[in-house]
Coordinates of C-alpha atoms in Angstrom, one line a residue:
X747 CA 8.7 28.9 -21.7
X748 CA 8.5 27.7 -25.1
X749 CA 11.0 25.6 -26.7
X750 CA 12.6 25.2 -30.2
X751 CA 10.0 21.8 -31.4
X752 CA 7.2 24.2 -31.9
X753 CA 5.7 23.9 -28.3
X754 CA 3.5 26.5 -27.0
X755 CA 4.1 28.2 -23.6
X756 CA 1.9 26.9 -21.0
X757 CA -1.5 28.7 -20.4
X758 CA -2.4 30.2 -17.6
X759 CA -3.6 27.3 -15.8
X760 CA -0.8 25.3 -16.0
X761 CA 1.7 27.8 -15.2
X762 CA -0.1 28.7 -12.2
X763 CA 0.0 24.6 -11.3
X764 CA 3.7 25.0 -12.3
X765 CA 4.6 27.3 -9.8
X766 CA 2.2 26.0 -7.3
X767 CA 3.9 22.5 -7.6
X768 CA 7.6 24.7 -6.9
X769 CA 5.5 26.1 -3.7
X770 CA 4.5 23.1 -2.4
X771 CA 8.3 21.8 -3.0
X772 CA 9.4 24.6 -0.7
X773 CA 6.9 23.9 1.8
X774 CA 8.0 20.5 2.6
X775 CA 11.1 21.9 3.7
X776 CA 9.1 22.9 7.2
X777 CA 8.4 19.3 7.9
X778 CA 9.2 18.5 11.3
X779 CA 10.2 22.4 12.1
X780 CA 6.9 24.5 11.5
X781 CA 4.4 22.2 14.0
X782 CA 1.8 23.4 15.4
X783 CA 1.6 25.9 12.6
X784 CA 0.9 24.7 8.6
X785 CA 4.0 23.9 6.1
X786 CA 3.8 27.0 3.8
X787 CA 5.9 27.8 0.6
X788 CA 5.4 31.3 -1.7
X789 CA 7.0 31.8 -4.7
X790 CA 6.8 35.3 -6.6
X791 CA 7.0 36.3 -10.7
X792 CA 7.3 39.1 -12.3
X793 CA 4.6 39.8 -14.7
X794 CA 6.9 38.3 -17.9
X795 CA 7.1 35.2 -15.8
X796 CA 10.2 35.3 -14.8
X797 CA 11.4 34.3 -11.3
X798 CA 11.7 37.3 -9.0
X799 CA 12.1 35.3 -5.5
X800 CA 11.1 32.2 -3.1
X801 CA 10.7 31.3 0.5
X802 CA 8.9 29.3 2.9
X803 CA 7.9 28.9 6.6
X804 CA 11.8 27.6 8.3
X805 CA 10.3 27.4 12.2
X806 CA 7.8 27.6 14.1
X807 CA 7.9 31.6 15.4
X808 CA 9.7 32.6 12.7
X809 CA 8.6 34.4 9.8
X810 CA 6.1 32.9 7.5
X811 CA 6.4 31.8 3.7
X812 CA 5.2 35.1 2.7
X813 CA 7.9 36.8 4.4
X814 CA 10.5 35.6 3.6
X815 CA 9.9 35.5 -0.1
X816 CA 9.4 39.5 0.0
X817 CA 12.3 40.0 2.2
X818 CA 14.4 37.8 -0.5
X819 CA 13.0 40.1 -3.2
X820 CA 14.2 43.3 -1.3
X821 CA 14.6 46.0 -3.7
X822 CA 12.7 44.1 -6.7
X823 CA 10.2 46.3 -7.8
X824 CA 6.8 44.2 -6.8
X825 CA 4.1 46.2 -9.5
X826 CA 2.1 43.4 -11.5
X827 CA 4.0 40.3 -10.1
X828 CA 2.4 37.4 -8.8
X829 CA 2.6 35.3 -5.5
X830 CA 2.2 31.6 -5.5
X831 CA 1.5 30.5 -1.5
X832 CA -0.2 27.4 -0.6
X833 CA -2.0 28.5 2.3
X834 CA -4.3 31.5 2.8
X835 CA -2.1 34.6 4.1
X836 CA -2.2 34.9 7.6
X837 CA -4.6 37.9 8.6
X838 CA -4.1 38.4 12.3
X839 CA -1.1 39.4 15.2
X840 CA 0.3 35.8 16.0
X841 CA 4.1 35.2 16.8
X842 CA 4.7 37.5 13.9
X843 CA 2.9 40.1 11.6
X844 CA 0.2 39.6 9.2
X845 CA 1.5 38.3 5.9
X846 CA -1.9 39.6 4.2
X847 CA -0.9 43.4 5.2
X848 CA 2.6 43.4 3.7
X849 CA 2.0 41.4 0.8
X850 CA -0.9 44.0 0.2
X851 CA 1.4 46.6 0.5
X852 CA 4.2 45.1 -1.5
X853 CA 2.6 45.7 -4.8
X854 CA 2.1 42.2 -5.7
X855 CA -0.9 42.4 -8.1
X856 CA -2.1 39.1 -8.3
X857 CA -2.0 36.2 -5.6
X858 CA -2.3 32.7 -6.2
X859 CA -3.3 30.7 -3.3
X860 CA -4.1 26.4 -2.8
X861 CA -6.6 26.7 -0.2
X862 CA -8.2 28.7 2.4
X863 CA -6.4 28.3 6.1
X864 CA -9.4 26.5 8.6
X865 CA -7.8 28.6 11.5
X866 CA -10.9 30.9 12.3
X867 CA -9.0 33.6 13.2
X868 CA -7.9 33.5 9.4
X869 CA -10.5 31.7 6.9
X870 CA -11.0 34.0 4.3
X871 CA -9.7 37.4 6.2
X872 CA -6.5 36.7 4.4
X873 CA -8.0 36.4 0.8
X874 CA -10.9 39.3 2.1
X875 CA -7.8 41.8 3.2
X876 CA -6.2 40.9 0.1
X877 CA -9.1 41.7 -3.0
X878 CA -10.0 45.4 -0.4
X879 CA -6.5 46.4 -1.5
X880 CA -7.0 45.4 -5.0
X881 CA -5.1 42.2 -5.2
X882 CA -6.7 40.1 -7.7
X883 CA -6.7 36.6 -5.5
X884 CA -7.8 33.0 -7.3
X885 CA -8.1 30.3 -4.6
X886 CA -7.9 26.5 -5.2
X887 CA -4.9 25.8 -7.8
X888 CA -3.7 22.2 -6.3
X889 CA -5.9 22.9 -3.6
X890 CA -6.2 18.6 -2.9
X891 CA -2.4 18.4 -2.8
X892 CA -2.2 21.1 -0.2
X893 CA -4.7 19.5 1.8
X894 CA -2.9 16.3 1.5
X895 CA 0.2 17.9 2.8
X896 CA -1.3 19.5 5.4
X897 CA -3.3 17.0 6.3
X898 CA -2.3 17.2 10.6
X899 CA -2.7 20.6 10.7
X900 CA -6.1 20.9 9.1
X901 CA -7.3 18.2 11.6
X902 CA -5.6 19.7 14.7
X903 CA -6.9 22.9 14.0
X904 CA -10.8 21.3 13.3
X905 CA -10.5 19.4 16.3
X906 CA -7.5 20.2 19.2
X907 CA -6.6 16.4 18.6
X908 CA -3.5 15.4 16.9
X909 CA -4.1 13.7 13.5
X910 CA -2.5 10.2 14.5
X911 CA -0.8 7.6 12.2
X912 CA -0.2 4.3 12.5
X913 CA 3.2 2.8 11.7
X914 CA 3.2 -1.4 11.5
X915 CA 5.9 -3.5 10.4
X916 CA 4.6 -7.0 9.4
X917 CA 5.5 -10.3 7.6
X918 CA 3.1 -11.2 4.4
X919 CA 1.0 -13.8 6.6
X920 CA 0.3 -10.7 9.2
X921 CA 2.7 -11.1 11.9
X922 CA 4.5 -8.5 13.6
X923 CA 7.1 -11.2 15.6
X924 CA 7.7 -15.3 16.1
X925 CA 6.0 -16.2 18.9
X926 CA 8.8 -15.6 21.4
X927 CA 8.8 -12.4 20.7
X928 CA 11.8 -11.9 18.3
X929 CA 10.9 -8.9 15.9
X930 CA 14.3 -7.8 15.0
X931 CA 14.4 -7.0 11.6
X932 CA 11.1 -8.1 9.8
X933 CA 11.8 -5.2 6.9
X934 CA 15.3 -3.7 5.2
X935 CA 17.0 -1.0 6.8
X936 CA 16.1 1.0 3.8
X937 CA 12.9 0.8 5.1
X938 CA 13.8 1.1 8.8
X939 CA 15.2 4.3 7.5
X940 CA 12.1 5.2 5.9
X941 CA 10.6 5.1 9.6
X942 CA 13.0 7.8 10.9
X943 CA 11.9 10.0 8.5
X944 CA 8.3 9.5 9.3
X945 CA 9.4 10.1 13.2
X946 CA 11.3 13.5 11.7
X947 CA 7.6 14.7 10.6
X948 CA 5.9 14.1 13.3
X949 CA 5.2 16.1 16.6
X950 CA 5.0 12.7 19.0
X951 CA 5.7 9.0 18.4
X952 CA 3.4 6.8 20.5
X953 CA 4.5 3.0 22.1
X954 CA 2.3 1.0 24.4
X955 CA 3.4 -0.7 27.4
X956 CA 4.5 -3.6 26.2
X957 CA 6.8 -2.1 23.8
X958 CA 8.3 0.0 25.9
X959 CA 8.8 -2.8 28.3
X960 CA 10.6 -5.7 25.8
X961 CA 12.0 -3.1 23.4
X962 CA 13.1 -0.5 25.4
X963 CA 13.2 2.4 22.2
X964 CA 15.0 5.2 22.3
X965 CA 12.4 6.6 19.7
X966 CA 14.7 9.3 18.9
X967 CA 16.2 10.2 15.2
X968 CA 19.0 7.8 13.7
X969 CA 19.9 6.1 10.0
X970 CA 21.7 9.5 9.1
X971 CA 18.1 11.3 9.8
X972 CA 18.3 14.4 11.0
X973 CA 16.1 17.2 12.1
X974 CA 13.3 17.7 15.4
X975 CA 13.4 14.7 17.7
X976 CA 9.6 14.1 18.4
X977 CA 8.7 13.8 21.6
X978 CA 8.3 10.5 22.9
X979 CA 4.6 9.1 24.8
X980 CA 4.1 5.5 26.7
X981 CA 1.2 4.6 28.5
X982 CA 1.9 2.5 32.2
X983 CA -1.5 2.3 33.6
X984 CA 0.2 0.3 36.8
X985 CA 3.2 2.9 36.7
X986 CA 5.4 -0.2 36.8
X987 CA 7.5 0.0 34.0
X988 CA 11.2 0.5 35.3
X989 CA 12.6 3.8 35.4
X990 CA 15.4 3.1 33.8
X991 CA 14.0 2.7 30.3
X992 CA 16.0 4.6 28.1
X993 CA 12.8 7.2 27.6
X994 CA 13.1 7.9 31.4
X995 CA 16.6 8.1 31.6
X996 CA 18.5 9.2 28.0
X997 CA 19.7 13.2 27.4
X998 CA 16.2 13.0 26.0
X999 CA 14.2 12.5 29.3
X1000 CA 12.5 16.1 28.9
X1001 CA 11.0 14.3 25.5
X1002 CA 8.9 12.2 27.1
X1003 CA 5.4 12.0 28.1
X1004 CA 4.0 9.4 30.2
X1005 CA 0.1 8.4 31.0
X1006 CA -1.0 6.8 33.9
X1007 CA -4.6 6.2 36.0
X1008 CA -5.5 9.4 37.6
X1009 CA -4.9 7.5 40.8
X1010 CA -1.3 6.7 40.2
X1011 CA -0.2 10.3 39.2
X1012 CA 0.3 11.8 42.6
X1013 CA 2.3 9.2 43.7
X1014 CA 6.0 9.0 45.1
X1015 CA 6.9 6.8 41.8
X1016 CA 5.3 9.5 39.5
X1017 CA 7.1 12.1 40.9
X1018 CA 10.2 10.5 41.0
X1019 CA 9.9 10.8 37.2
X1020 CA 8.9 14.4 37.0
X1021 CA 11.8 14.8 38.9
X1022 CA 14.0 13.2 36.3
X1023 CA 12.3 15.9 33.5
X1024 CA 9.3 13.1 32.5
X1025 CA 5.7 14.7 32.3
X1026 CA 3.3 12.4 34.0
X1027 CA -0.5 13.0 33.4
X1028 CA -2.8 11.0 35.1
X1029 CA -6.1 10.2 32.9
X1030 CA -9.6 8.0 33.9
X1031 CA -9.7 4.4 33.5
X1032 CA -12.1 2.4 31.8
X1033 CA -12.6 -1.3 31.7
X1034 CA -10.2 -1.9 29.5
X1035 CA -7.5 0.4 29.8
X1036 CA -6.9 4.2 29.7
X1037 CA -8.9 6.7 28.4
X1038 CA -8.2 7.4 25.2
X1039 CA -9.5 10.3 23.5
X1040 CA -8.7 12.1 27.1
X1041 CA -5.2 11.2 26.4
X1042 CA -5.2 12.7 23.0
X1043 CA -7.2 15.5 23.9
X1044 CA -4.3 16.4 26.5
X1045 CA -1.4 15.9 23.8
X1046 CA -3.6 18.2 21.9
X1047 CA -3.4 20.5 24.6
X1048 CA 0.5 20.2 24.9
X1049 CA 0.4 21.4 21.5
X1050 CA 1.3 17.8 19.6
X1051 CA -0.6 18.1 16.0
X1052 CA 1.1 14.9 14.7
X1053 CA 1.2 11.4 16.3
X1054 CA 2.4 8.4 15.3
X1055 CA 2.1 5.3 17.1
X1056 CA 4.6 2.8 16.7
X1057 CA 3.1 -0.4 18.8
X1058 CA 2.1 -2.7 19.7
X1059 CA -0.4 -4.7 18.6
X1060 CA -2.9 -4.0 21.2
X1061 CA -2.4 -0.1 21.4
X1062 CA -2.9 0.1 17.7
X1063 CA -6.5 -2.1 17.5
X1064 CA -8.0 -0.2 20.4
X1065 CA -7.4 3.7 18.9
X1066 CA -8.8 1.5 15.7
X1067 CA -11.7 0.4 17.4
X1068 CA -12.4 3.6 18.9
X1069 CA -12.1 5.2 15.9
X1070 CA -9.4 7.5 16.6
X1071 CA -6.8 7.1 14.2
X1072 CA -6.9 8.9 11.1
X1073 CA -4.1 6.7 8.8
X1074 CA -2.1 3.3 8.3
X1075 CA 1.2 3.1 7.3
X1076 CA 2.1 -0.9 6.6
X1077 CA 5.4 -1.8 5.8
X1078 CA 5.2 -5.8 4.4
X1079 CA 8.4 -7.9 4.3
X1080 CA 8.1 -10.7 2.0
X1081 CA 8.6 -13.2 5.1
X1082 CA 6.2 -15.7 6.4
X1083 CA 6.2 -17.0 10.0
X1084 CA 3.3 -18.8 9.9
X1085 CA 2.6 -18.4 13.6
X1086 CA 3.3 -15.0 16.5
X1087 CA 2.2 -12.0 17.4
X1088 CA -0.9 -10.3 15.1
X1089 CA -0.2 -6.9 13.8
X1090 CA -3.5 -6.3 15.5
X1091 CA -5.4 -7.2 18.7
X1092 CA -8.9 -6.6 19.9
X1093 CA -10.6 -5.7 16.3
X1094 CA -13.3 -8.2 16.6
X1095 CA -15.4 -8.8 12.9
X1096 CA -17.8 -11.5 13.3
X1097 CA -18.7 -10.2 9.5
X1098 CA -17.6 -9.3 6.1
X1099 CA -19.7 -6.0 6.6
X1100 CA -18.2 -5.3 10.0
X1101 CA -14.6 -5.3 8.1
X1102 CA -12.7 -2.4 9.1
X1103 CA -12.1 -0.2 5.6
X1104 CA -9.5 1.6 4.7
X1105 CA -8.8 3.4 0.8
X1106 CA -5.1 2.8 -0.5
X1107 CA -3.0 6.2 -0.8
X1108 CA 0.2 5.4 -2.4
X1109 CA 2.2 1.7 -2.4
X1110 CA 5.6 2.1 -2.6
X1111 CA 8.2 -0.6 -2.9
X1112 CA 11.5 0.1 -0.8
X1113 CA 14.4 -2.4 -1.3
X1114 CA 12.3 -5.6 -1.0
X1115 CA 9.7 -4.5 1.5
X1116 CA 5.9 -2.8 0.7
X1117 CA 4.7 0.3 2.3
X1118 CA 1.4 0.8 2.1
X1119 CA -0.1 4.1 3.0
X1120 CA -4.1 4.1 3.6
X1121 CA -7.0 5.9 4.8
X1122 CA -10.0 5.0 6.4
X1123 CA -13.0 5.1 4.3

């Protein structure tokens, strides 16, 4: 890998990042297609460092990174060639084989793997099964940046929650709409775009009540996006929003998932919904609204690792306040209203030390809005 100015090849080290970086590459290609399971990409070089073959995890049942980057080296001879995978090698039955077995048997020689999977059925069998057949494994190249792309998966798995995500749109001075309500558009299509793609990542996108009442969203995939529609969730304590929404009543009907009080959920109305393909699940009540870490608890349940909530205002303060939300993505327009609706309702900070803190991720600048990705502290 040397070059005619005098340049040395890359050690070890770095080549191993190198190829790590071109696994990681791949695995982003199972955004939106892979979920519940991880986004895994393997790579595999020969021991002169030359490219034997690549693949990565396509669908969720189908065959893992692993497998398909041996089945695209078919009749390479494997002996002292490396694998790259960003994710521990599965070591159990699931929807398909053990990728630590055939990659054992392949004749791979050395493995390179990011991080350890947290799935107990795998943590560590992988890398064990691997070094009893005589694999030399090294665990931990790029390690952060395959947590980071990960990052719903490790959390589902650690907790049967999905790791949720809050998406705001909002002027400079804070406001999500003028005060009667018009909202349409604070930001650049380029950044309403940029949205779509977020919803083609995700498992579930989230809308309170009111949203789902003056917006009426299809919350499906559109700008030329393309890819998994997630599947869509509202929450109608009264079970009074009309059935004729376009998430109770589009081809996409079977999509969505609706909350209600416990009470409501056996009733004529919420049936009338199941019968149209909705899902209606009936959760407690508190004094202020619905449950909701029962809520996410059941879209755990129904198998939803990724959530993103969408609005409003309200929805998005209370999973703050509980402490349920796990990331903020902001997009700013450079707009001022001066008066309207908050971004944010019912964080109350009497206090500087009661502030709500978040650490900045990335800002990006698309067209001429801000998106601002944080986490909390």
């Amino acid at each position: 890998m040397g070059d005619n100015n005098g340049s040395s090849a890359p050690n070890q080290l770095e080549y191993d990042e190198l190829m790590m970086r071109r696994a990681l590459d791949l695995a982003r290609r199972g955004a939106g297609s892979v979920s519940p399971n991880p986004m895994v990409g393997a790579v595999i070089v020969d021991a002169e460092r030359r490219f034997v073959s690549e693949g990565w995890h396509q669908q969720y049942g189908g065959p893992h990174a692993e497998a398909n980057a041996l089945a695209a080296a078919t009749g390479r001879d494997l002996a002292g060639c490396t694998m790259y995978v960003t994710l521990e090698p599965c070591s159990h039955h699931g929807k398909t084989p053990p990728c630590a077995e055939a990659v054992a048997a392949s004749g791979i020689s050395r493995v390179v793997v990011a991080m350890r999977d947290p799935n107990p059925l795998v943590s560590g069998r992988g890398n064990r099964r691997l070094r009893e057949a005589g694999v030399e494994v090294v665990v931990g190249t790029l390690e952060r940046e395959s947590r980071l792309l990960n990052e719903a998966y490790i959390h589902f798995i650690s907790t049967g929650t999905p790791f949720v995500t809050i998406k705001m749109a909002q002027t400079l001075d804070g406001y999500t709409a003028l005060p009667t309500g018009e909202s349409r558009w604070i930001t650049t299509e380029a950044s309403r775009r940029r949205v779509h793609e977020l919803r083609a990542g995700h498992d579930a996108v989230m809308v309170g009540t009111r949203t789902a009442m003056l917006d009426n969203p299809s919350l499906t995939l559109r700008y030329g996006v393309t890819g998994r529609n997630p599947r869509r969730v509202t929450l109608d304590r009264q079970l009074a929003l009309p059935t004729d929404l376009r998430i109770f009543s589009d081809d996409h009907r079977d999509h969505t998932i609706l909350f209600t009080a416990d009470a409501l959920a056996s009733t004529g109305r919420a049936q009338e919904l199941r019968d149209a393909g909705v899902k209606v699940f009936g959760i407690p009540m508190t004094a202020k609204g619905l449950q909701l870490p029962e809520l996410l608890r059941v879209l755990g349940e129904q198998g939803i690792a990724s959530l993103l909530v969408e609005g409003g205002a309200e929805l998005a303060g209370a999973l703050i306040k509980e402490g349920l939300t796990q990331k903020l993505i902001l997009f700013i327009a450079p707009k001022l209203f001066g008066r309207g609706w908050p971004a944010f309702t019912g964080i109350e900070v009497t206090s500087l030390d009661q502030a709500y803190t978040m650490r900045i991720h990335d800002v990006e600048r698309i067209a001429d809005d801000l998106m601002v990705t944080s986490y909390w502290e």
